Short mmCIF file of C-alpha atoms in Angstrom, two decimals:
data_model
loop_
_atom_site.label_atom_id
_atom_site.label_comp_id
_atom_site.label_asym_id
_atom_site.label_seq_id
_atom_site.Cartn_x
_atom_site.Cartn_y
_atom_site.Cartn_z
CA MET A 1 -7.05 -2.25 -27.82
CA ARG A 2 -6.94 -1.78 -31.56
CA PRO A 3 -6.25 -4.90 -33.61
CA ALA A 4 -3.35 -5.12 -36.01
CA ARG A 5 -3.86 -4.11 -39.63
CA GLY A 6 -5.63 -6.75 -41.64
CA CYS A 7 -7.43 -8.11 -38.56
CA CYS A 8 -10.84 -6.62 -39.29
CA CYS A 9 -12.17 -10.18 -39.46
CA HIS A 10 -11.19 -10.61 -35.78
CA PHE A 11 -14.24 -8.55 -34.89
CA ASN A 12 -16.43 -10.42 -37.37
CA ASN A 13 -16.25 -13.36 -34.96
CA ALA A 14 -17.99 -11.24 -32.36
CA ILE A 15 -20.66 -9.80 -34.70
CA ASN A 16 -23.28 -12.24 -33.43
CA ASN A 17 -22.64 -10.89 -29.92
CA CYS A 18 -23.42 -7.45 -31.26
CA PHE A 19 -26.65 -8.53 -32.93
CA ASN A 20 -27.88 -10.17 -29.74
CA LEU A 21 -27.31 -7.15 -27.52
CA ARG A 22 -30.64 -5.99 -26.18
CA TYR A 23 -31.64 -2.68 -27.79
CA ARG A 24 -31.98 0.01 -25.19
CA ARG A 25 -34.22 3.03 -25.15
CA THR A 26 -32.59 6.15 -26.54
CA LEU A 27 -31.29 8.25 -23.68
CA LYS A 28 -33.11 11.56 -23.99
CA THR A 29 -30.76 13.93 -22.24
CA PRO A 30 -31.69 17.44 -21.14
CA SER A 31 -29.00 19.78 -19.96
CA LEU A 32 -27.15 18.87 -16.78
CA ALA A 33 -28.70 21.89 -15.06
CA ALA A 34 -32.16 20.53 -15.83
CA GLU A 35 -31.23 17.16 -14.28
CA PHE A 36 -29.96 18.53 -10.97
CA PRO A 37 -33.40 18.59 -9.24
CA PHE A 38 -33.53 14.80 -9.58
CA VAL A 39 -29.98 14.07 -8.41
CA ALA A 40 -29.46 12.23 -5.14
CA VAL A 41 -26.21 12.14 -3.18
CA ALA A 42 -24.78 8.63 -2.76
CA SER A 43 -22.05 9.30 -0.20
CA PRO A 44 -20.34 12.17 1.62
CA PRO A 45 -17.39 13.92 -0.04
CA THR A 46 -13.90 12.78 0.83
CA ARG A 47 -12.17 14.72 3.61
CA LEU A 48 -8.73 15.79 2.54
CA SER A 49 -5.39 16.03 4.29
CA LEU A 50 -4.15 19.58 4.88
CA SER A 51 -1.39 19.54 2.24
CA LEU A 52 -3.57 17.99 -0.43
CA ARG A 53 -6.49 20.26 0.52
CA ARG A 54 -4.27 23.28 -0.12
CA ARG A 55 -3.17 21.84 -3.46
CA LEU A 56 -6.73 21.11 -4.53
CA LEU A 57 -8.03 24.49 -3.31
CA THR A 58 -5.39 26.18 -5.46
CA VAL A 59 -6.51 24.16 -8.45
CA ALA A 60 -10.17 24.82 -7.64
CA SER A 61 -9.61 28.56 -7.37
CA SER A 62 -7.82 28.58 -10.71
CA SER A 63 -10.59 26.47 -12.25
CA ALA A 64 -13.29 28.74 -10.87
CA ALA A 65 -11.61 31.81 -12.33
CA THR A 66 -11.29 30.08 -15.68
CA MET A 67 -14.86 28.75 -15.65
CA SER A 68 -16.33 32.18 -14.94
CA SER A 69 -15.35 33.19 -18.47
CA SER A 70 -15.69 29.76 -20.12
CA PRO A 71 -18.60 27.86 -21.67
CA SER A 72 -20.63 25.66 -19.33
CA TYR A 73 -20.17 22.59 -21.60
CA ASP A 74 -23.80 21.62 -20.91
CA LYS A 75 -24.70 20.99 -24.55
CA GLU A 76 -21.41 19.15 -25.15
CA LEU A 77 -22.03 16.86 -22.18
CA ALA A 78 -25.59 16.15 -23.31
CA ALA A 79 -24.27 15.26 -26.77
CA ALA A 80 -21.54 13.04 -25.28
CA LYS A 81 -24.05 11.12 -23.16
CA LYS A 82 -26.36 10.55 -26.09
CA ALA A 83 -23.44 9.47 -28.31
CA VAL A 84 -22.02 6.85 -25.93
CA SER A 85 -25.48 5.59 -24.99
CA LEU A 86 -26.40 4.93 -28.63
CA ALA A 87 -22.94 3.56 -29.41
CA SER A 88 -23.15 1.08 -26.54
CA ARG A 89 -25.38 -1.09 -28.77
CA LEU A 90 -22.62 -1.63 -31.29
CA CYS A 91 -19.04 -2.85 -31.77
CA GLN A 92 -15.75 -1.07 -32.50
CA ALA A 93 -15.94 0.70 -35.90
CA ARG A 94 -19.73 0.89 -35.78
CA SER A 95 -19.55 2.52 -32.36
CA GLN A 96 -17.05 5.08 -33.64
CA ALA A 97 -19.28 5.94 -36.61
CA VAL A 98 -22.30 6.52 -34.35
CA VAL A 99 -20.39 8.72 -31.90
CA SER A 100 -18.89 10.78 -34.73
CA LEU A 101 -22.26 11.27 -36.43
CA VAL A 102 -24.13 12.12 -33.23
CA LEU A 103 -21.58 14.69 -32.09
CA GLN A 104 -21.58 16.42 -35.47
CA ARG A 105 -25.37 16.41 -35.60
CA GLU A 106 -25.85 17.65 -32.02
CA LEU A 107 -23.14 20.33 -32.21
CA PRO A 108 -23.31 21.56 -35.82
CA ALA A 109 -21.88 24.99 -35.08
CA ASP A 110 -18.69 23.68 -33.46
CA PRO A 111 -15.49 22.82 -35.37
CA PHE A 112 -15.23 19.03 -35.16
CA SER A 113 -12.03 17.25 -34.19
CA LEU A 114 -11.98 13.62 -33.06
CA VAL A 115 -9.00 11.67 -31.71
CA ALA A 116 -10.02 8.02 -31.93
CA GLU A 117 -8.73 4.49 -32.26
CA GLU A 118 -10.27 3.29 -35.53
CA ASP A 119 -10.14 4.09 -39.25
CA SER A 120 -11.91 2.53 -42.23
CA GLY A 121 -8.80 1.13 -43.95
CA ASP A 122 -9.60 -2.57 -43.51
CA LEU A 123 -13.28 -2.00 -44.21
CA ARG A 124 -12.52 -0.57 -47.66
CA ASP A 125 -10.92 -3.81 -48.85
CA ASP A 126 -12.85 -5.71 -51.52
CA SER A 127 -13.13 -8.68 -49.19
CA ALA A 128 -14.98 -6.58 -46.60
CA GLN A 129 -17.97 -5.70 -48.78
CA ASP A 130 -20.45 -7.72 -46.72
CA ILE A 131 -19.09 -6.35 -43.46
CA ARG A 132 -19.36 -2.78 -44.80
CA ALA A 133 -22.98 -3.34 -45.72
CA ARG A 134 -23.75 -4.89 -42.33
CA ILE A 135 -22.07 -2.04 -40.45
CA THR A 136 -23.99 0.54 -42.47
CA GLU A 137 -27.25 -1.28 -41.73
CA LEU A 138 -26.53 -1.41 -38.00
CA VAL A 139 -25.49 2.24 -37.82
CA ASN A 140 -28.66 3.33 -39.61
CA ASP A 141 -30.83 1.10 -37.41
CA THR A 142 -29.24 2.53 -34.28
CA LEU A 143 -29.55 6.15 -35.36
CA SER A 144 -33.17 5.62 -36.41
CA THR A 145 -34.11 5.02 -32.75
CA ASP A 146 -33.21 8.64 -32.03
CA GLU A 147 -36.04 11.02 -32.87
CA SER A 148 -33.64 13.70 -34.12
CA SER A 149 -32.33 11.41 -36.90
CA SER A 150 -34.24 11.20 -40.17
CA SER A 151 -31.95 10.47 -43.12
CA THR A 152 -30.48 7.10 -44.15
CA LEU A 153 -26.70 7.06 -44.53
CA SER A 154 -24.79 5.48 -47.39
CA VAL A 155 -21.85 3.13 -46.94
CA GLU A 156 -19.43 5.91 -47.87
CA GLN A 157 -20.98 8.32 -45.35
CA VAL A 158 -20.53 5.77 -42.59
CA LEU A 159 -16.91 5.11 -43.59
CA LYS A 160 -16.21 8.86 -43.65
CA ALA A 161 -17.71 9.17 -40.16
CA ILE A 162 -15.30 6.48 -38.94
CA ASP A 163 -12.40 8.31 -40.56
CA CYS A 164 -13.17 11.50 -38.66
CA GLY A 165 -11.06 10.10 -35.83
CA VAL A 166 -7.73 11.01 -37.43
CA SER A 167 -7.12 14.19 -35.40
CA GLU A 168 -3.86 14.41 -33.48
CA GLY A 169 -5.34 16.47 -30.64
CA GLY A 170 -2.93 18.83 -28.92
CA ALA A 171 -2.77 21.82 -26.61
CA THR A 172 -4.96 24.21 -28.60
CA GLY A 173 -8.61 24.06 -29.57
CA ARG A 174 -11.24 21.47 -28.74
CA HIS A 175 -10.81 17.77 -29.45
CA TRP A 176 -13.13 14.89 -28.69
CA VAL A 177 -11.26 11.78 -27.51
CA LEU A 178 -12.91 8.40 -28.10
CA ASP A 179 -12.29 4.75 -27.41
CA PRO A 180 -15.22 3.13 -29.26
CA ILE A 181 -14.84 -0.21 -27.47
CA ASP A 182 -12.44 0.01 -24.55
CA GLY A 183 -11.74 -3.53 -23.41
CA THR A 184 -12.15 -5.46 -26.66
CA LYS A 185 -11.30 -8.81 -25.07
CA GLY A 186 -13.78 -8.14 -22.29
CA PHE A 187 -16.44 -7.40 -24.90
CA VAL A 188 -15.72 -10.64 -26.76
CA ARG A 189 -15.88 -12.62 -23.50
CA GLY A 190 -19.15 -10.94 -22.50
CA ASP A 191 -17.43 -9.23 -19.56
CA GLN A 192 -16.65 -5.58 -18.89
CA TYR A 193 -16.07 -2.99 -21.61
CA ALA A 194 -16.80 0.69 -22.04
CA ILE A 195 -17.48 3.33 -24.64
CA ALA A 196 -15.26 6.16 -23.42
CA LEU A 197 -15.66 9.73 -24.67
CA GLY A 198 -13.94 12.85 -23.37
CA LEU A 199 -13.54 16.43 -24.52
CA LEU A 200 -10.25 18.32 -24.43
CA ASP A 201 -10.27 22.10 -24.40
CA GLY A 202 -6.86 23.71 -24.51
CA GLY A 203 -5.25 20.35 -23.72
CA LYS A 204 -7.34 19.81 -20.55
CA VAL A 205 -10.07 17.23 -20.11
CA VAL A 206 -13.24 19.24 -19.43
CA LEU A 207 -15.88 16.50 -19.60
CA GLY A 208 -16.21 12.76 -19.94
CA ALA A 209 -18.84 10.09 -20.41
CA LEU A 210 -18.34 6.35 -19.82
CA ALA A 211 -21.00 3.92 -20.98
CA CYS A 212 -20.48 0.56 -19.25
CA PRO A 213 -23.12 -1.86 -20.63
CA ASN A 214 -22.15 -4.85 -18.44
CA LEU A 215 -21.32 -3.05 -15.18
CA PRO A 216 -23.91 -3.64 -12.43
CA LEU A 217 -25.71 -0.59 -11.08
CA THR A 218 -24.79 -1.77 -7.58
CA SER A 219 -21.29 -2.02 -6.14
CA ILE A 220 -18.93 -4.74 -7.32
CA ALA A 221 -16.80 -4.39 -4.16
CA GLY A 222 -15.24 -7.76 -3.42
CA ALA A 223 -16.26 -9.17 -6.81
CA ASN A 224 -13.83 -10.62 -9.31
CA GLN A 225 -15.62 -10.84 -12.62
CA GLN A 226 -18.49 -12.76 -11.01
CA PRO A 227 -21.79 -12.51 -12.90
CA SER A 228 -24.42 -10.33 -11.27
CA SER A 229 -28.11 -11.17 -11.09
CA GLY A 230 -28.96 -7.49 -10.62
CA GLU A 231 -29.58 -4.79 -13.18
CA VAL A 232 -26.58 -3.94 -15.36
CA GLY A 233 -25.68 -1.08 -17.66
CA CYS A 234 -24.69 2.35 -16.40
CA ILE A 235 -23.25 5.58 -17.66
CA PHE A 236 -20.87 7.78 -15.67
CA PHE A 237 -20.52 11.41 -16.67
CA ALA A 238 -18.67 14.43 -15.37
CA LYS A 239 -17.77 17.93 -16.38
CA LEU A 240 -15.17 20.25 -14.91
CA GLY A 241 -16.19 21.64 -11.53
CA SER A 242 -19.60 19.92 -11.44
CA GLY A 243 -19.01 16.51 -9.86
CA THR A 244 -19.54 13.00 -11.22
CA TYR A 245 -22.88 11.29 -11.75
CA MET A 246 -24.06 7.77 -12.52
CA GLN A 247 -27.24 6.94 -14.41
CA PRO A 248 -28.79 3.71 -15.69
CA LEU A 249 -27.85 3.27 -19.33
CA GLU A 250 -31.53 2.86 -20.18
CA GLY A 251 -32.34 6.21 -18.56
CA GLY A 252 -33.49 7.28 -15.12
CA PRO A 253 -32.44 9.60 -12.30
CA ALA A 254 -28.78 10.55 -12.06
CA VAL A 255 -27.02 9.92 -8.75
CA GLU A 256 -23.96 11.86 -7.63
CA VAL A 257 -21.08 9.54 -6.76
CA HIS A 258 -17.88 9.93 -4.78
CA VAL A 259 -14.69 7.97 -4.34
CA THR A 260 -14.35 6.06 -1.11
CA ALA A 261 -13.27 8.05 1.95
CA THR A 262 -11.24 5.21 3.47
CA GLU A 263 -7.82 6.15 4.77
CA ASN A 264 -6.79 2.75 6.10
CA PRO A 265 -4.86 0.75 3.47
CA GLU A 266 -5.87 -2.50 5.17
CA GLU A 267 -9.50 -1.69 4.33
CA ALA A 268 -8.69 -0.75 0.74
CA SER A 269 -9.08 -2.88 -2.35
CA PHE A 270 -7.54 -2.23 -5.72
CA PHE A 271 -8.43 -2.61 -9.37
CA GLU A 272 -6.10 -3.78 -12.09
CA SER A 273 -6.40 -5.08 -15.64
CA TYR A 274 -8.06 -8.44 -16.21
CA GLU A 275 -5.49 -9.35 -18.86
CA ALA A 276 -2.12 -10.22 -17.35
CA ALA A 277 -0.38 -8.95 -20.49
CA HIS A 278 -1.71 -5.44 -19.85
CA SER A 279 0.01 -4.81 -16.52
CA LEU A 280 2.93 -5.87 -14.35
CA ARG A 281 1.11 -7.87 -11.70
CA GLY A 282 4.27 -8.61 -9.77
CA LEU A 283 4.80 -4.87 -9.29
CA THR A 284 1.21 -4.13 -8.30
CA GLY A 285 1.32 -7.07 -5.89
CA SER A 286 4.47 -5.67 -4.28
CA ILE A 287 2.89 -2.23 -3.93
CA ALA A 288 -0.26 -3.69 -2.38
CA GLU A 289 1.84 -5.67 0.09
CA LYS A 290 3.79 -2.58 1.16
CA LEU A 291 0.51 -0.72 1.68
CA GLY A 292 -0.88 -3.53 3.78
CA VAL A 293 -3.81 -4.20 1.47
CA LYS A 294 -5.59 -7.35 2.63
CA ALA A 295 -8.17 -7.84 -0.13
CA PRO A 296 -7.25 -9.60 -3.38
CA PRO A 297 -7.20 -7.44 -6.53
CA VAL A 298 -10.41 -6.93 -8.49
CA ARG A 299 -9.51 -7.54 -12.13
CA ILE A 300 -11.82 -6.12 -14.77
CA ASP A 301 -11.37 -4.86 -18.31
CA SER A 302 -11.56 -1.31 -19.62
CA GLN A 303 -12.25 2.09 -18.11
CA ALA A 304 -15.14 0.49 -16.27
CA LYS A 305 -12.48 0.41 -13.52
CA TYR A 306 -12.53 4.21 -13.39
CA GLY A 307 -16.32 4.18 -13.15
CA ALA A 308 -16.30 1.63 -10.33
CA LEU A 309 -13.58 3.59 -8.55
CA SER A 310 -15.54 6.84 -8.84
CA ARG A 311 -18.48 5.38 -6.91
CA GLY A 312 -16.34 3.81 -4.21
CA ASP A 313 -16.42 0.14 -5.23
CA GLY A 314 -12.67 0.04 -4.56
CA ALA A 315 -10.06 2.46 -3.27
CA ILE A 316 -7.10 2.16 -5.66
CA TYR A 317 -6.44 1.62 -9.36
CA MET A 318 -2.95 0.74 -10.58
CA ARG A 319 -1.76 0.27 -14.14
CA PHE A 320 1.88 -0.50 -14.91
CA PRO A 321 2.23 -1.64 -18.53
CA HIS A 322 5.21 -3.53 -19.83
CA LYS A 323 8.31 -1.58 -20.82
CA GLY A 324 8.02 0.14 -24.18
CA TYR A 325 4.24 0.48 -24.18
CA ARG A 326 2.90 4.00 -24.76
CA GLU A 327 -0.42 4.91 -23.20
CA LYS A 328 -3.00 6.41 -25.56
CA ILE A 329 -5.08 9.36 -24.43
CA TRP A 330 -8.37 7.66 -25.34
CA ASP A 331 -7.65 4.92 -22.78
CA HIS A 332 -7.75 7.42 -19.88
CA ALA A 333 -9.29 10.80 -20.78
CA ALA A 334 -12.93 10.07 -19.89
CA GLY A 335 -12.04 7.89 -16.90
CA CYS A 336 -9.64 10.49 -15.51
CA ILE A 337 -12.24 13.27 -15.22
CA VAL A 338 -14.89 10.85 -13.96
CA VAL A 339 -12.61 9.97 -11.03
CA THR A 340 -11.23 13.44 -10.33
CA GLU A 341 -14.67 15.05 -10.31
CA ALA A 342 -15.74 12.33 -7.87
CA GLY A 343 -13.03 13.55 -5.47
CA GLY A 344 -10.17 11.26 -6.49
CA LEU A 345 -6.69 11.83 -7.85
CA VAL A 346 -5.17 10.35 -11.01
CA THR A 347 -1.42 10.67 -11.53
CA ASP A 348 1.57 8.92 -13.04
CA ALA A 349 3.92 6.88 -10.85
CA ALA A 350 5.79 10.03 -9.84
CA GLY A 351 2.65 11.83 -8.68
CA LYS A 352 2.34 14.13 -11.71
CA ASP A 353 -1.02 14.90 -13.29
CA LEU A 354 -1.66 13.20 -16.63
CA ASP A 355 -0.91 15.52 -19.56
CA PHE A 356 -3.40 15.14 -22.42
CA SER A 357 -2.02 18.07 -24.43
CA LYS A 358 0.81 16.24 -26.26
CA GLY A 359 -1.20 14.51 -28.97
CA ARG A 360 -2.42 10.93 -29.18
CA PHE A 361 -0.07 9.54 -26.53
CA LEU A 362 0.57 10.18 -22.84
CA ASP A 363 4.17 10.80 -21.87
CA LEU A 364 4.33 9.69 -18.26
CA ASP A 365 6.51 8.15 -15.59
CA THR A 366 6.25 4.34 -15.57
CA GLY A 367 2.53 3.88 -14.92
CA ILE A 368 -0.80 5.33 -13.77
CA ILE A 369 -2.25 5.26 -10.26
CA SER A 370 -5.49 6.56 -8.82
CA THR A 371 -6.98 6.75 -5.34
CA ASN A 372 -8.43 9.24 -2.88
CA ALA A 373 -6.47 12.13 -1.42
CA LYS A 374 -5.92 10.40 1.92
CA LEU A 375 -4.34 7.28 0.49
CA MET A 376 -2.34 8.93 -2.31
CA PRO A 377 0.75 9.84 -0.21
CA LEU A 378 0.98 6.26 1.08
CA LEU A 379 0.42 4.85 -2.40
CA LEU A 380 3.12 7.05 -3.93
CA LYS A 381 5.57 5.98 -1.21
CA ALA A 382 4.85 2.29 -1.83
CA VAL A 383 5.17 2.77 -5.59
CA LYS A 384 8.52 4.51 -5.21
CA GLU A 385 9.88 1.79 -2.93
CA SER A 386 8.69 -1.05 -5.15
CA LEU A 387 10.09 0.53 -8.30
CA LYS A 388 13.43 1.09 -6.57
CA GLU A 389 13.54 -2.53 -5.44
CA GLY A 390 12.75 -3.67 -8.97
CA GLU A 391 15.60 -1.58 -10.37
CA SER A 392 17.99 -3.01 -7.79
CA CYS A 393 17.03 -6.57 -8.70
CA SER A 394 17.46 -5.87 -12.41
CA SER A 395 20.90 -4.31 -11.95
CA SER A 396 22.14 -7.22 -9.81
CA MET A 397 21.21 -9.87 -12.38
#
C-alpha cells in the first residue's frame, strides 16, 4: 500500500534490497498470436454448473460480438509484459517510472492515461536529492538493458514519468491501471509482491499482467510462506477472451493455466492476506468453517494470490477489509482478469462483478471473493450467513 506523505524515507530502508535483486534478462515479447505455437495446456478447463454456464455463455456471446469490432490488444499486452518485467527489478516509484516510460515508448500513437499509486511529491523535497539521483540512475540502468532504449533520462524526466499516474480513470477511453509494488511489506520482508498492470477500455478490464518475482514457478498448494528451493519468478498475463498464461519472468515458453476444477469444499484451500490488518480473519475463518474447508489458509501478500489462484494452487480467495477501507482499482484490476480468463469468477460479497468504471476506487459490497464456478454458489451462501451472524452479534452487544 502507499505510504503516508513524508514517508519516502521508509522505502530508503529497503533500497539495498533493490540493489541486490538479480538483474534478469529483458523479456523480448512478440505478439500473443506469435507465442501460441509454443503454449502448452496445464490443466483441463473447469466444467460449469448449468445456471452459471448460461450466465457465462451470455457474457461470452456479448464479448465475442464486441471483440469482432474491437482491437486485438496484442501490442498493448506485449507492452504491458515488457513494462512489468523490467519494473520487477526496481522498487515503488522507480517501478512506476519504468512502466510509464515503457508504455509511452511502445505505444506512441495511443493517448496515454495512467491510474497509479505514486507521485513525485516527496521526491521533489530538498532532502531527497540523493534519492532522486539514485532513482534516476536505476531507471536509466534498467531501461538500458532493453535494446529499444537509447537515450539517457534526466532527473526531471523520471519525475515527470512518475507523475503520469494522476489519471482518475473512468468509464470512457483507455486507462492503464498500475500498482508499482503491490505488497510493499512483503517486498521489504523478501516475501511475495507483484507489479500489477491492467488496461481499462470503456471501464472494463481488457488485459492484465502480473509480475511476481518471488513466486515459485511450481505450485505453492499447502505452503504458507515457506521458502522454495525451486526456480522463482513468473509473470501471469491475460487478455479478454484469450485465456490466461504463465511464463518464467526471465523468459521462456508460456503455459496456459486454469483455476482448479474442484467442487468439494473439503478439498479446497483458500488464500487471504498475510497481514492481519488487511483483512477480517475472524470472518474468513467463519466462512471457511461453514464451507467445510479442512486446510488452513495460505497467507501471502499482494496480487500474487490472484496468480496462484489462476493456476489452481488454491480454490478460493477472500478479502474482507476493515470497515471504512475503500478498495483501489490498482489492487485488483490485473488480478481480476488473470483469474477470470483462467475460468474463475471474481465478485463482491453480494455476488456482483467488480466495477472498475467509477474512478480510482471500487464501490462494492463488504469484500471481494474469488473461486471457480462450481464453488461460487456455496461460497456466496457461506458469506451471506457469516455476515448475517456478524450483524446479529454486533446489534446484541
